[in-house]
Structure formats: C-alpha cells, structure tokens
Amino acid sequence: MLSKKMLDILNKQTAKEVYASHLYLSMASWAEAEGLDGISEWFYAQSEEEREHMMKFIKYVNERGGHAEIPQVDKPPKKFPGVKQAFEAALEHEQMVSAAINDIVELALKEKDYATNNWIQWFVEEQREEEASVQAIIDKLELLGDRGLYVFDRDIMSMRGHE
Ligand code: FEO
C-alpha cells in the first residue's frame, strides 16, 4: 500500500509526464508546419514515449492499491524560436523531470518503500538516456549551424539511440 505522500508525488509525476507528452507533441506539430519532417517525426515519437511513461505511473499507482488521477494538462507553447531552442527547451524540461524522479527515489528510501524504489529505477535510467540523447542532438546542431539543418532533418531519425 502506498503512503498518502507517495500517492501524491506519483500522481504529480503522472501530470508531469502528460505535460512532457504535450510539449513534444507541440514541438512536433510546429516542426511539421515548418517543413522539418525528420525533426517532427523525432518529436512525435518522443511524445508517444512520454505517454507510455504516463501510463506506467497510472498502472503502478492502481496496482499498489491507490487511485491514479488523470490530470488536466496545461497548454504548451505553440511556437519555438528555432530548432536548437526547441531542443534546449526539451533538455531543460527533461532535467526538471529527472529532478522530480530523484525526489521520488528520495521519498521511497525515506519511507522504506523498497518496491517503489525498485520500480522507479527504470525511470532513473530512462532520464539519464533521454538527457544524453537530447544533449547529443544539441551538440550536433551546434556543429552544423543553421545551414546544416536540411541534412540534419534527414539525419535525426538515426539518432534515436536509446530504444
Ligand atoms: Fe518521461 Fe522524459 O520524461
């Protein structure tokens, strides 16, 4: 059985995962409207992954005798100043999510909830991989500069390294 505190933090994390999915969806739609199909596909796929993360939290809470809340989702930004800036915003968001996952680990250890600690480790690893893959994209964009964007747009789908 989850503690009230744990239930609360897990429900809050569900909301963060849904927002991440929406944020990537908005980035995908923006990139698609800009004619950047490869980048758009990358963001669409990322949005799906975040939805899967949300589902994992919902299922886990219910499996442990809680009742997962389905959150309201804030509207993400519609436009982004550029491709690099969009990925920088993605990285910033992932870093925030990583910190939130770490808070769950901390609470699980404090409460001696070893089942949750064990379960959440998958997300610890997932966040490490996500941050690394977004950082790799930013590094590549920096190397290419704006003129390389067309090549990069075709190239990006081979950069989904962590699946
Ligand atoms: Fe599920 Fe990338 O946070």
Coordinates of C-alpha atoms and ligand atoms in Angstrom, one line a residue:
M1 CA 0.0 0.0 0.0
L2 CA 1.3 3.4 -0.9
S3 CA 1.6 6.2 1.7
K4 CA -0.5 9.3 1.2
K5 CA 2.7 11.2 0.5
M6 CA 3.8 8.7 -2.1
L7 CA 0.4 8.6 -3.8
D8 CA 0.5 12.3 -4.0
I9 CA 4.0 12.6 -5.5
L10 CA 3.3 9.8 -8.0
N11 CA 0.1 11.5 -9.2
K12 CA 2.0 14.7 -9.6
Q13 CA 4.6 12.8 -11.7
T14 CA 1.8 11.5 -13.9
A15 CA 0.9 15.1 -14.6
K16 CA 4.5 15.9 -15.5
E17 CA 4.7 13.0 -17.9
V18 CA 1.4 14.1 -19.6
Y19 CA 2.7 17.6 -20.0
A20 CA 6.0 16.3 -21.4
S21 CA 4.0 14.4 -24.0
H22 CA 2.0 17.5 -24.9
L23 CA 5.1 19.6 -25.1
Y24 CA 6.8 17.2 -27.5
L25 CA 3.5 17.0 -29.5
S26 CA 3.5 20.8 -29.8
M27 CA 7.1 20.7 -30.9
A28 CA 6.3 18.0 -33.5
S29 CA 3.4 20.0 -34.9
W30 CA 5.5 23.2 -35.1
A31 CA 8.4 21.4 -36.8
E32 CA 5.9 19.7 -39.3
A33 CA 4.4 23.1 -40.1
E34 CA 7.9 24.4 -40.7
G35 CA 8.5 21.6 -43.2
L36 CA 11.0 19.8 -41.0
D37 CA 9.7 16.3 -41.3
G38 CA 12.5 14.4 -39.7
I39 CA 12.6 16.6 -36.7
S40 CA 8.9 16.4 -36.5
E41 CA 8.9 12.6 -36.5
W42 CA 11.5 12.6 -33.7
F43 CA 9.3 14.8 -31.6
Y44 CA 6.1 12.8 -32.4
A45 CA 7.9 9.6 -31.3
Q46 CA 9.2 11.3 -28.2
S47 CA 5.6 12.4 -27.4
E48 CA 4.4 8.8 -27.6
E49 CA 7.2 7.7 -25.3
E50 CA 6.1 10.3 -22.7
R51 CA 2.6 9.0 -23.0
E52 CA 3.9 5.5 -22.2
H53 CA 5.6 7.0 -19.2
M54 CA 2.3 8.5 -18.0
M55 CA 0.7 5.1 -18.4
K56 CA 3.3 3.4 -16.3
F57 CA 2.6 5.8 -13.4
I58 CA -1.1 5.3 -13.7
K59 CA -0.8 1.5 -13.8
Y60 CA 1.7 1.4 -10.9
V61 CA -0.4 3.6 -8.6
N62 CA -3.5 1.4 -9.2
E63 CA -1.6 -1.8 -8.9
R64 CA -0.4 -0.7 -5.5
G65 CA -3.9 0.0 -4.2
G66 CA -4.1 3.7 -5.0
H67 CA -6.3 5.5 -7.4
A68 CA -4.4 7.3 -10.2
E69 CA -5.7 10.7 -11.0
I70 CA -6.0 11.8 -14.6
P71 CA -4.7 15.3 -14.7
Q72 CA -5.6 18.4 -16.5
V73 CA -2.9 19.4 -19.0
D74 CA -1.5 22.9 -19.4
K75 CA -1.3 24.2 -23.0
P76 CA 2.3 24.0 -24.2
P77 CA 3.9 26.8 -26.2
K78 CA 2.7 26.8 -29.9
K79 CA 5.9 28.2 -31.5
F80 CA 9.6 27.9 -30.8
P81 CA 12.2 30.4 -31.9
G82 CA 14.3 27.8 -33.7
V83 CA 15.2 24.1 -33.8
K84 CA 18.1 24.4 -31.4
Q85 CA 16.0 26.4 -29.0
A86 CA 13.3 23.8 -29.1
F87 CA 15.8 21.1 -28.2
E88 CA 17.2 23.3 -25.5
A89 CA 13.7 23.7 -24.1
A90 CA 13.3 19.9 -24.3
L91 CA 16.6 19.4 -22.4
E92 CA 15.5 21.8 -19.7
H93 CA 12.2 20.0 -19.3
E94 CA 14.0 16.6 -19.1
Q95 CA 16.3 18.0 -16.4
M96 CA 13.3 19.1 -14.4
V97 CA 11.7 15.7 -14.8
S98 CA 14.9 14.0 -13.7
A99 CA 15.0 16.1 -10.5
A100 CA 11.3 15.1 -9.9
I101 CA 12.2 11.4 -10.4
N102 CA 15.0 11.8 -7.9
D103 CA 12.6 13.2 -5.4
I104 CA 10.5 10.1 -5.7
V105 CA 13.6 7.9 -5.1
E106 CA 14.4 10.0 -2.0
L107 CA 10.9 9.7 -0.6
A108 CA 10.8 5.9 -1.3
L109 CA 14.1 5.4 0.6
K110 CA 12.9 7.6 3.4
E111 CA 9.7 5.6 3.8
K112 CA 11.5 2.3 3.3
D113 CA 9.1 1.7 0.3
Y114 CA 11.6 -0.6 -1.5
A115 CA 9.1 -1.8 -4.0
T116 CA 8.6 1.8 -5.3
N117 CA 12.3 2.4 -5.1
N118 CA 12.9 -0.6 -7.2
W119 CA 10.2 0.3 -9.7
I120 CA 11.3 3.9 -10.2
Q121 CA 14.9 2.9 -11.0
W122 CA 13.7 2.3 -14.6
F123 CA 12.9 6.0 -14.8
V124 CA 16.2 7.0 -13.3
E125 CA 17.9 5.2 -16.2
E126 CA 15.4 6.4 -18.8
Q127 CA 16.0 10.0 -17.7
R128 CA 19.8 9.6 -18.0
E129 CA 19.4 8.3 -21.5
E130 CA 16.9 11.0 -22.6
E131 CA 19.1 13.8 -21.3
A132 CA 22.0 12.3 -23.1
S133 CA 20.2 11.9 -26.4
V134 CA 18.8 15.4 -26.4
Q135 CA 22.2 16.8 -25.5
A136 CA 23.8 14.8 -28.4
I137 CA 21.3 16.5 -30.7
I138 CA 22.1 20.0 -29.4
D139 CA 25.8 19.3 -29.8
K140 CA 25.3 18.2 -33.4
L141 CA 23.1 21.2 -34.2
E142 CA 25.8 23.4 -32.8
L143 CA 28.4 21.8 -35.0
L144 CA 26.2 22.1 -38.1
G145 CA 24.9 25.6 -37.7
D146 CA 21.7 26.7 -39.4
R147 CA 23.0 25.8 -42.9
G148 CA 23.2 22.2 -42.0
L149 CA 19.6 22.0 -40.9
Y150 CA 18.3 20.3 -44.1
V151 CA 20.9 17.5 -43.7
F152 CA 20.2 17.2 -40.0
D153 CA 16.5 16.9 -40.7
R154 CA 17.2 13.7 -42.7
D155 CA 19.7 12.5 -40.2
I156 CA 17.9 12.8 -36.9
M157 CA 15.8 9.6 -37.1
S158 CA 19.0 7.6 -36.9
M159 CA 19.8 9.4 -33.6
R160 CA 17.1 7.6 -31.6
G161 CA 19.8 5.8 -29.8
H162 CA 18.2 4.5 -26.6
E163 CA 15.4 2.3 -27.8
Ligands
FEO1 FE1 9.1 10.9 -19.1 FE2 11.2 12.4 -20.5 O1 10.2 12.3 -19.0

